[in-house]
Coordinates of C-alpha atoms in Angstrom, one line a residue:
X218 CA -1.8 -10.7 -93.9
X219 CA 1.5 -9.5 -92.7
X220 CA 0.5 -6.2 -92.0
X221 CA -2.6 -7.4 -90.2
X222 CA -0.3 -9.5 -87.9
X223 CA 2.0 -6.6 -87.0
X224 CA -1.3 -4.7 -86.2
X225 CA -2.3 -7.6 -83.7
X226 CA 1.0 -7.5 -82.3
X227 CA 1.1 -3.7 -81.5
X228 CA -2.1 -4.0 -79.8
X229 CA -1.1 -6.8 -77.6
X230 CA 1.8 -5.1 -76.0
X231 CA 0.0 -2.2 -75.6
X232 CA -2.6 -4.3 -74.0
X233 CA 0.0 -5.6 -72.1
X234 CA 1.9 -2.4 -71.4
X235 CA -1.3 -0.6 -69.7
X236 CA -2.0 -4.0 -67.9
X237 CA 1.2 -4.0 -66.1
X238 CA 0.9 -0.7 -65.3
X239 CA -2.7 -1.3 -63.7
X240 CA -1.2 -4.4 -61.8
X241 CA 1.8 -2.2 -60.2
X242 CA -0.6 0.6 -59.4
X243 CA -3.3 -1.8 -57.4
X244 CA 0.2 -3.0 -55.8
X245 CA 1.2 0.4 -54.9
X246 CA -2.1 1.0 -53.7
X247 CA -2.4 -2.4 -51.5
X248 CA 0.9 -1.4 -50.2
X249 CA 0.2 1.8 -49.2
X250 CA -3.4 0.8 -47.4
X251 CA -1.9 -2.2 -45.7
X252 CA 0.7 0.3 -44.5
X253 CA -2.0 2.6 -43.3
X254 CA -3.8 0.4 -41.6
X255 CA 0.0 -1.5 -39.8
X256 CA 0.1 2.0 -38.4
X257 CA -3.1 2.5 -37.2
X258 CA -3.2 -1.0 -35.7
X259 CA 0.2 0.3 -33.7
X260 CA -0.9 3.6 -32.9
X261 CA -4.4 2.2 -31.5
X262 CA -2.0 -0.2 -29.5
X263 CA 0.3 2.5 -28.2
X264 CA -3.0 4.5 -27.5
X265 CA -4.4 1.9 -25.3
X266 CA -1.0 1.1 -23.2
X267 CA -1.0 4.8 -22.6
X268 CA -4.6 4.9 -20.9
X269 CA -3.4 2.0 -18.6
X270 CA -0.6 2.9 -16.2
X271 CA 0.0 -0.6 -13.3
X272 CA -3.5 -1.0 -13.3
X273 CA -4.7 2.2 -13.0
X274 CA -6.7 3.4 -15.6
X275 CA -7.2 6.8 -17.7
X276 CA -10.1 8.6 -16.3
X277 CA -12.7 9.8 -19.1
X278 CA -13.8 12.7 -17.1
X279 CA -17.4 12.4 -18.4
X280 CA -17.9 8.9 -17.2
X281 CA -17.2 10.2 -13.3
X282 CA -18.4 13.2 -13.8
X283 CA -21.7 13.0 -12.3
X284 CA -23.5 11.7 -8.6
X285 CA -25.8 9.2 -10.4
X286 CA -22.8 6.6 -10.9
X287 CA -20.8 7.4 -7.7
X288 CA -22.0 3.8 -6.6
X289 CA -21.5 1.7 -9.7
X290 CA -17.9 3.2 -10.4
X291 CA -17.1 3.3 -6.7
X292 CA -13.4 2.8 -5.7
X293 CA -12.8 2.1 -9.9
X294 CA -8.5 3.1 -9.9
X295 CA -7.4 5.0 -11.9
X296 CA -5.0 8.1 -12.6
X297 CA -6.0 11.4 -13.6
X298 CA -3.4 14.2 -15.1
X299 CA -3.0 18.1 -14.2
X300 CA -1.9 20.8 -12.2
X301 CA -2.4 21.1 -8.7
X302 CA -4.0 24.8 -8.3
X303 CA -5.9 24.9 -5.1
X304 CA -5.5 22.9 -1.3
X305 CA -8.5 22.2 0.1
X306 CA -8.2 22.1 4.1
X307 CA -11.2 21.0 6.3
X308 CA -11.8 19.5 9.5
X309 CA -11.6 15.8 8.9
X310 CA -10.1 16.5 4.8
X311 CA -7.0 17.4 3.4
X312 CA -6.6 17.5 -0.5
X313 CA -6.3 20.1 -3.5
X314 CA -8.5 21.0 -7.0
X315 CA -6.4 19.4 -9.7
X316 CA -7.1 21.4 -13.5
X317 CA -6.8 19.3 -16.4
X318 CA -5.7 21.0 -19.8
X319 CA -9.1 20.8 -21.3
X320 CA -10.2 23.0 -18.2
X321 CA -12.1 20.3 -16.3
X322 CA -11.3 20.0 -12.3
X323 CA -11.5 17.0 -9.9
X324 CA -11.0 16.8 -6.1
X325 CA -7.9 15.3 -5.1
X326 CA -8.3 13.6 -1.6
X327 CA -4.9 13.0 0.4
X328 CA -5.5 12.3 4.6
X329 CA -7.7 13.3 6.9
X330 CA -5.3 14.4 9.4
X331 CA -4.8 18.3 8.1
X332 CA -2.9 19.6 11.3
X333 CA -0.4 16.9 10.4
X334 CA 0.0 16.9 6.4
X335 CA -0.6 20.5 5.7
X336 CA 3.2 21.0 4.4
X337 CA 2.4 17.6 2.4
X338 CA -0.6 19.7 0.1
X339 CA 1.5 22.5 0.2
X340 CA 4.7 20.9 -1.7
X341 CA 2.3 19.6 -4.3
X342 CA 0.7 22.9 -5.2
X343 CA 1.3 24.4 -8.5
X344 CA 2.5 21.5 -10.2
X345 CA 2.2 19.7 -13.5
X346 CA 1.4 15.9 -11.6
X347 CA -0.6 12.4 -12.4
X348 CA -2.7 11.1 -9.5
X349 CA -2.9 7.3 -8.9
X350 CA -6.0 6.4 -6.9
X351 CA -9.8 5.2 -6.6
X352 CA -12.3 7.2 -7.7
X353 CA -14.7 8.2 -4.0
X354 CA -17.6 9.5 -6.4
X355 CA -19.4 13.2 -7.2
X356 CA -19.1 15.9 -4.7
X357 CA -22.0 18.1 -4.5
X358 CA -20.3 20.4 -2.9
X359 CA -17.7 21.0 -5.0
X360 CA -19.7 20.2 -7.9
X361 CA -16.7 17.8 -9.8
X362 CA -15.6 14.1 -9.4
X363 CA -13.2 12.7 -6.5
X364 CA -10.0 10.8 -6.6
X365 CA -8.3 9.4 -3.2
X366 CA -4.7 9.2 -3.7
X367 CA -4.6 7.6 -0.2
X368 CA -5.3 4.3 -2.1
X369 CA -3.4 1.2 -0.6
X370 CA -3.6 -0.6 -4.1
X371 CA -0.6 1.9 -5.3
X372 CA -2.1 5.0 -4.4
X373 CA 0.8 7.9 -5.5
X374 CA 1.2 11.5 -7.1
X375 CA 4.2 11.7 -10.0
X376 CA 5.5 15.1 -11.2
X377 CA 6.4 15.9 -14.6
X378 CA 10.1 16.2 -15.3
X379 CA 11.8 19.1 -17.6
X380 CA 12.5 15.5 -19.9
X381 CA 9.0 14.8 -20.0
X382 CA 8.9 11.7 -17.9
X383 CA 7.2 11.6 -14.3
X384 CA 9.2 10.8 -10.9
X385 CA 7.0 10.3 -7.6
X386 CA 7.2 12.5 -5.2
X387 CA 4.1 11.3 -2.7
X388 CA 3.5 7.4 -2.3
X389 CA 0.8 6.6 -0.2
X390 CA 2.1 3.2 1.2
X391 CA 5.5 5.6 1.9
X392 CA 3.5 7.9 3.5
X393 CA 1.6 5.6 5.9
X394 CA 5.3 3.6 6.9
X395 CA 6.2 7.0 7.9
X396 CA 3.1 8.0 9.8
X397 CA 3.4 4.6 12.0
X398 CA 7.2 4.4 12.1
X399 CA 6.8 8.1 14.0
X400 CA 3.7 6.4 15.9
X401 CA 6.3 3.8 17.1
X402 CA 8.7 6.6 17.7
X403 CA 6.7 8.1 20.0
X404 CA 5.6 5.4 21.8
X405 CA 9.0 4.2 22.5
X406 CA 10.1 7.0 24.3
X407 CA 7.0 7.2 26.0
X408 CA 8.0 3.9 27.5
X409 CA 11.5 4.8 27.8
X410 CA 11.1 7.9 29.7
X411 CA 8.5 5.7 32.2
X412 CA 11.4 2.7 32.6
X413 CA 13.6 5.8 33.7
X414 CA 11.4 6.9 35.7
X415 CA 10.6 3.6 37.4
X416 CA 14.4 2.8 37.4
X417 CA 15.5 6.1 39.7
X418 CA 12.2 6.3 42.0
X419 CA 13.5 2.1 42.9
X420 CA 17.6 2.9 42.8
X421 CA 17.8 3.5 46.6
X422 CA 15.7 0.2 47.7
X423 CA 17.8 -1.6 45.2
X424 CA 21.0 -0.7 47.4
X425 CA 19.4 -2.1 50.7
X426 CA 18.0 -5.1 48.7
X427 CA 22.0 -6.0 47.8
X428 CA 23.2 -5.4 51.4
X429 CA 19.9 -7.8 52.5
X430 CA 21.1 -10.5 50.0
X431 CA 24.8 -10.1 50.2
X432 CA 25.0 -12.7 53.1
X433 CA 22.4 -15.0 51.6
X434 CA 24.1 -15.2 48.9
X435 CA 28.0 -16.3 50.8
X436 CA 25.9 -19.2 52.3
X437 CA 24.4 -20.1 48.9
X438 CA 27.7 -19.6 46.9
X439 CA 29.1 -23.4 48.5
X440 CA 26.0 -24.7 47.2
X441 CA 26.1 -23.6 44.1
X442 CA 29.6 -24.4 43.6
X443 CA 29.4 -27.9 43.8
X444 CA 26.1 -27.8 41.9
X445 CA 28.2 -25.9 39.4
X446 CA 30.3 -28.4 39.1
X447 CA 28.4 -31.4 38.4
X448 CA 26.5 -29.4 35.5
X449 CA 29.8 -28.3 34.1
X450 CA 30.8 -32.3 33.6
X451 CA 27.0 -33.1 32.3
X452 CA 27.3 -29.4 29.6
X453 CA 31.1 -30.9 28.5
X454 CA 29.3 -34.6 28.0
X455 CA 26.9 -32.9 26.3
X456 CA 28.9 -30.8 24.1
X457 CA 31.2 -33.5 23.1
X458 CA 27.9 -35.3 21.5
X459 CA 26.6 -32.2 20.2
X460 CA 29.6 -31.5 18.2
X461 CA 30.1 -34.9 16.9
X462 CA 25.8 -34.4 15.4
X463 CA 27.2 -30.7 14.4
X464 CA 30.2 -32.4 12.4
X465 CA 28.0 -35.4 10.8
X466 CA 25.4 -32.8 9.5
X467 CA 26.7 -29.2 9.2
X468 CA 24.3 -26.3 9.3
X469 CA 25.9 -23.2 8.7
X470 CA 24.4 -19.6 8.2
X471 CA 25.4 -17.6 4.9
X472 CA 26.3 -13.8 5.1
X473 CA 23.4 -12.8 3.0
X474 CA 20.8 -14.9 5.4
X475 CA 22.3 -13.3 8.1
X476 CA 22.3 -9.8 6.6
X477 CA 18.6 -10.8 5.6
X478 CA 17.8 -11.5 9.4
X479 CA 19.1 -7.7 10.3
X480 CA 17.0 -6.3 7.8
X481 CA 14.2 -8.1 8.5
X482 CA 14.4 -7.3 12.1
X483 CA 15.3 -3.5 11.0
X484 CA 11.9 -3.6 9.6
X485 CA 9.7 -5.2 12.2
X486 CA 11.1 -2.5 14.8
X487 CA 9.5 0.1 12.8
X488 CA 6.6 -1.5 10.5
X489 CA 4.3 -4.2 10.9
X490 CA 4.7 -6.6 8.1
X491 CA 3.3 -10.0 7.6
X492 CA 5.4 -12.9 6.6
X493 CA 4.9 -13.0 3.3
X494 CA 4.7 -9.4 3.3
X495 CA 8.3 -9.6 4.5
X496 CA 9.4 -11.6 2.3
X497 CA 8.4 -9.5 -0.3
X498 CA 9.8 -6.6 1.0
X499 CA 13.1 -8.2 1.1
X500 CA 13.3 -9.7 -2.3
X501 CA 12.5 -6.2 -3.0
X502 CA 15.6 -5.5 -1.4
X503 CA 17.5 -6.9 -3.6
X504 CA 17.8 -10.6 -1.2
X505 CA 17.3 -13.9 -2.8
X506 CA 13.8 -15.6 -2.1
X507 CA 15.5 -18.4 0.1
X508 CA 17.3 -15.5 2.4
X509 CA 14.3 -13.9 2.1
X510 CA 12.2 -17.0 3.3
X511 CA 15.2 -17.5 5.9
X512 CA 15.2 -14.2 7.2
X513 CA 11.0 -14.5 8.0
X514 CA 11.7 -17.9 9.4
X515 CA 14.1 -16.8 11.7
X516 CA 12.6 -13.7 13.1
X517 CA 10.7 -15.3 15.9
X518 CA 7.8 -13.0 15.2
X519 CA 4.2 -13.6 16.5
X520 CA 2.3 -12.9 13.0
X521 CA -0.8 -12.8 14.7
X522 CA 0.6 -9.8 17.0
X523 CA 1.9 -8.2 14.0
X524 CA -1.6 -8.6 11.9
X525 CA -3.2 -6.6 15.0
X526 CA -0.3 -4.1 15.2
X527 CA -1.3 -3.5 11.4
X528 CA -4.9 -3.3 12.3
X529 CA -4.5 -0.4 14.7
X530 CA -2.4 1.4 12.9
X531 CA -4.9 1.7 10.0
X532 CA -7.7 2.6 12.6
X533 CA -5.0 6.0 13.1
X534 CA -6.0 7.8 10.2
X535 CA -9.1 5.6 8.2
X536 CA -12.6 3.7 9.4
X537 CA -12.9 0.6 9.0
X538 CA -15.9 -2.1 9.6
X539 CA -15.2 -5.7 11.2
X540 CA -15.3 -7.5 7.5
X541 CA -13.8 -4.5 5.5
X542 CA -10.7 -4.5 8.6
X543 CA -10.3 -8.3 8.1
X544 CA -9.9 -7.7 3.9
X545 CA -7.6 -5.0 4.2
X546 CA -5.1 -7.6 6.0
X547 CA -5.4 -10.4 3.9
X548 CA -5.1 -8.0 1.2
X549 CA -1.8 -7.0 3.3
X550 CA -1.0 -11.0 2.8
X551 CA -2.2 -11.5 6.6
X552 CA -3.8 -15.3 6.9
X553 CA -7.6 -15.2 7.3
X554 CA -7.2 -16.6 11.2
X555 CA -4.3 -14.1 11.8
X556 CA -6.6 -11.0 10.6
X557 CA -9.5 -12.5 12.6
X558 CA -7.3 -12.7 15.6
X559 CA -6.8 -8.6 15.0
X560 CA -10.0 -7.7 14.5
X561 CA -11.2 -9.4 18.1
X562 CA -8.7 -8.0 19.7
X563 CA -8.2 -4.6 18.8
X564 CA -10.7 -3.1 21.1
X565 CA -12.8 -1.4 18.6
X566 CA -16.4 0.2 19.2
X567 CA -17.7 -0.3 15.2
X568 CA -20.7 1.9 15.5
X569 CA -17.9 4.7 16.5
X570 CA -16.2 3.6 13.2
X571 CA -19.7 3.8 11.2
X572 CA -20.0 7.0 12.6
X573 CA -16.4 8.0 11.6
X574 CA -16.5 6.5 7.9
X575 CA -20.2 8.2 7.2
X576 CA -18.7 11.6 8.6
X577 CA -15.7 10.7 5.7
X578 CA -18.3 10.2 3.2
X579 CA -19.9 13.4 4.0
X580 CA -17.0 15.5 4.2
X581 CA -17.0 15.4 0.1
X582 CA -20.4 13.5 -0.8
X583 CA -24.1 14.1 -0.5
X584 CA -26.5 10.8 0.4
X585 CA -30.0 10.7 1.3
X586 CA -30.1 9.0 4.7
X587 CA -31.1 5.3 2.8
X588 CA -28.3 6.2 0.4
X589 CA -25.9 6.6 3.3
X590 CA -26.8 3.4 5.2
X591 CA -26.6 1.2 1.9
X592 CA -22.8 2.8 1.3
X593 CA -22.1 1.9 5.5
X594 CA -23.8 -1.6 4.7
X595 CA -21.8 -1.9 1.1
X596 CA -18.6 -1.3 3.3
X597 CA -19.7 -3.9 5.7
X598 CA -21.1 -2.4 8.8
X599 CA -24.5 -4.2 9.8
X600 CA -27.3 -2.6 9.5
X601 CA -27.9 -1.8 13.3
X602 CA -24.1 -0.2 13.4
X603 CA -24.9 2.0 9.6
X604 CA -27.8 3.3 11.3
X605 CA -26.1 4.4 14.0
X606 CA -23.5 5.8 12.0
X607 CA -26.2 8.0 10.2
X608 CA -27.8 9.3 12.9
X609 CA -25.3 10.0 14.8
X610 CA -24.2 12.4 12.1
X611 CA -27.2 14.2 12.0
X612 CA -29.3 12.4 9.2

């Protein structure tokens, strides 16, 4: 009996022995897979922040890579990755063939002003860089997709750094503050070199004039003496109660409001800004949002004259219809009535700018002529002004 007990015995911890070594191999197992699948978790993570750079997304080459879905991925943003190996210079197109590693090319679209942004294509060539734009859809003639980096929605090229990391070295919206800030430039001295002008060819009949008025004004001076007089008492009375309200409620100006004010007119010299596009360009600046607000407040700017200054400094170098003109302000934070008001005024012929924007399209793209007049009608031109546009250009 004893012996039959010390048999049972054995057995069990053996039973129990291989058990617990089942148990801790499951465990190890469970472990290991839970681990596995931690990581993939994170690396599928880390994979999809990588395809989405501030908004713009990783282009899949085969999903733009073909005419048939020019129109449903249509101004779709997104960044593509290369080297810059060819500059493509046309009439009404400047831009450069950008290689990806796999071997697979895209068109790279940057102004269409080439006689004054050749150096621009130049400085890009033969570089490793990343393209932030919207894709324009298939060319036909250069048989690959299209990306415009002249995007307003962030539109930029980065270049790849010796550490790895990419630095900007072409921003669109950079690019276009430059273009109208040397538009502005231009114009100024334009104007200055005509109030010069004006000023010598009148210098002489200003001479006579203050020999004519000198003795007009000896028999006016007793006049306004005592005229003088009796407003200096009222401005004193006035003062006094002026500086008693000042001393009950004090208003004063800080130095960052003030410094805000400079900037803000520093700007508007240059740039045409809207107010709450000022504002944000100063809290950009490193100013507070109440300096900021301050400073737009303070300006005595007419926002409406500002929204059509805008307006026809985009009309420079892009076409635009009536409706698309009036979204790219508000998109520019421009009110709805302060972009209406630029749009009436800005003397603009918008079959000439159907004309312009279907000669844009078919700089890079091939249409059928119903094609063409849909896109010109998608970008809001009327139908009577896409027409136009098309035939004019020969379809």
């Amino acid at each position: 009996m004893k012996k039959r007990l010390s048999i049972l015995i054995v057995i069990t911890i053996l039973l129990c022995g291989c058990g617990n070594h089942n148990i801790k191999q499951n465990l190890e197992k469970t472990v290991t897979t839970t681990s596995t699948n931690n990581e993939h978790i994170t690396t599928e993570s880390n994979k999809e922040e990588s395809r989405k750079i501030d908004g713009f997304e990783k282009a899949d080459y085969e999903n733009f890579n073909s005419s048939t879905k020019k129109r449903k991925l249509m101004d779709t943003l997104i960044f593509v990755e290369g080297e810059s190996t060819t500059k493509i210079e046309e009439e009404d197109f400047l831009g450069f063939i950008l290689s990806q590693e796999d071997g697979k090319d895209w068109v790279v679209s940057l102004t269409d002003k080439p006689e004054k942004d050749e150096q621009v294509a130049d400085e890009l060539l033969k570089k490793n860089i990343r393209v932030f734009g919207s894709y324009l859809g298939y060319s036909d003639t250069y048989h690959m997709p299209i990306i415009a980096a002249c995007c307003s929605e962030g539109g930029r090229i980065d270049e790849e750094q010796e550490s790895g990391e990419f630095k900007t070295i072409w921003d669109f919206n950079k690019y276009y503050k430059e273009r109208f800030s040397n538009i502005e430039a231009s114009n100024a001295k334009i104007t200055s070199d005509k109030n010069s002008n004006f000023d010598k060819k009148n210098e002489k009949s200003e001479t006579f004039k203050i020999e004519e008025n000198k003795t007009d004004q000896e028999n006016k001076t007793d006049q306004k003496n005592k005229t003088d007089q009796k407003n200096k008492t009222d401005q004193e009375n006035k003062t006094d109660q002026e500086n008693k309200t000042n001393q009950e409620n004090p208003i004063k100006e800080s130095e960052q409001e003030i410094a805000a004010l400079r900037k803000a007119k520093e700007y508007l010299n240059l740039i045409p800004f809207s107010y709450q596009g000022l504002i944000e360009q100063l809290v950009f600046d490193q100013f507070s949002e109440e300096e900021a607000t301050y400073a737009a407040d303070h300006c005595n700017v007419d926002w409406k004259e500002q929204a059509l200054k805008k307006a026809k400094a985009y009309f420079d170098y892009l076409a635009f219809s009536y409706t698309g003109m009036i979204t790219q302000l508000k998109y520019d934070n421009f009110t709805e009535e302060e972009a209406i008001y630029a749009v009436d005024h800005c003397n603009i012929d918008w079959k000439e700018q159907a004309l312009k924007k279907a000669k844009e399209y078919l700089n890079y793209l091939s249409f059928s002529r119903e094609e063409l007049i849909q896109q010109l009608e998608y970008d809001g031109f009327t139908y009577e002004q896409a027409v136009y546009g098309v035939t004019a250009n020969g379809y």
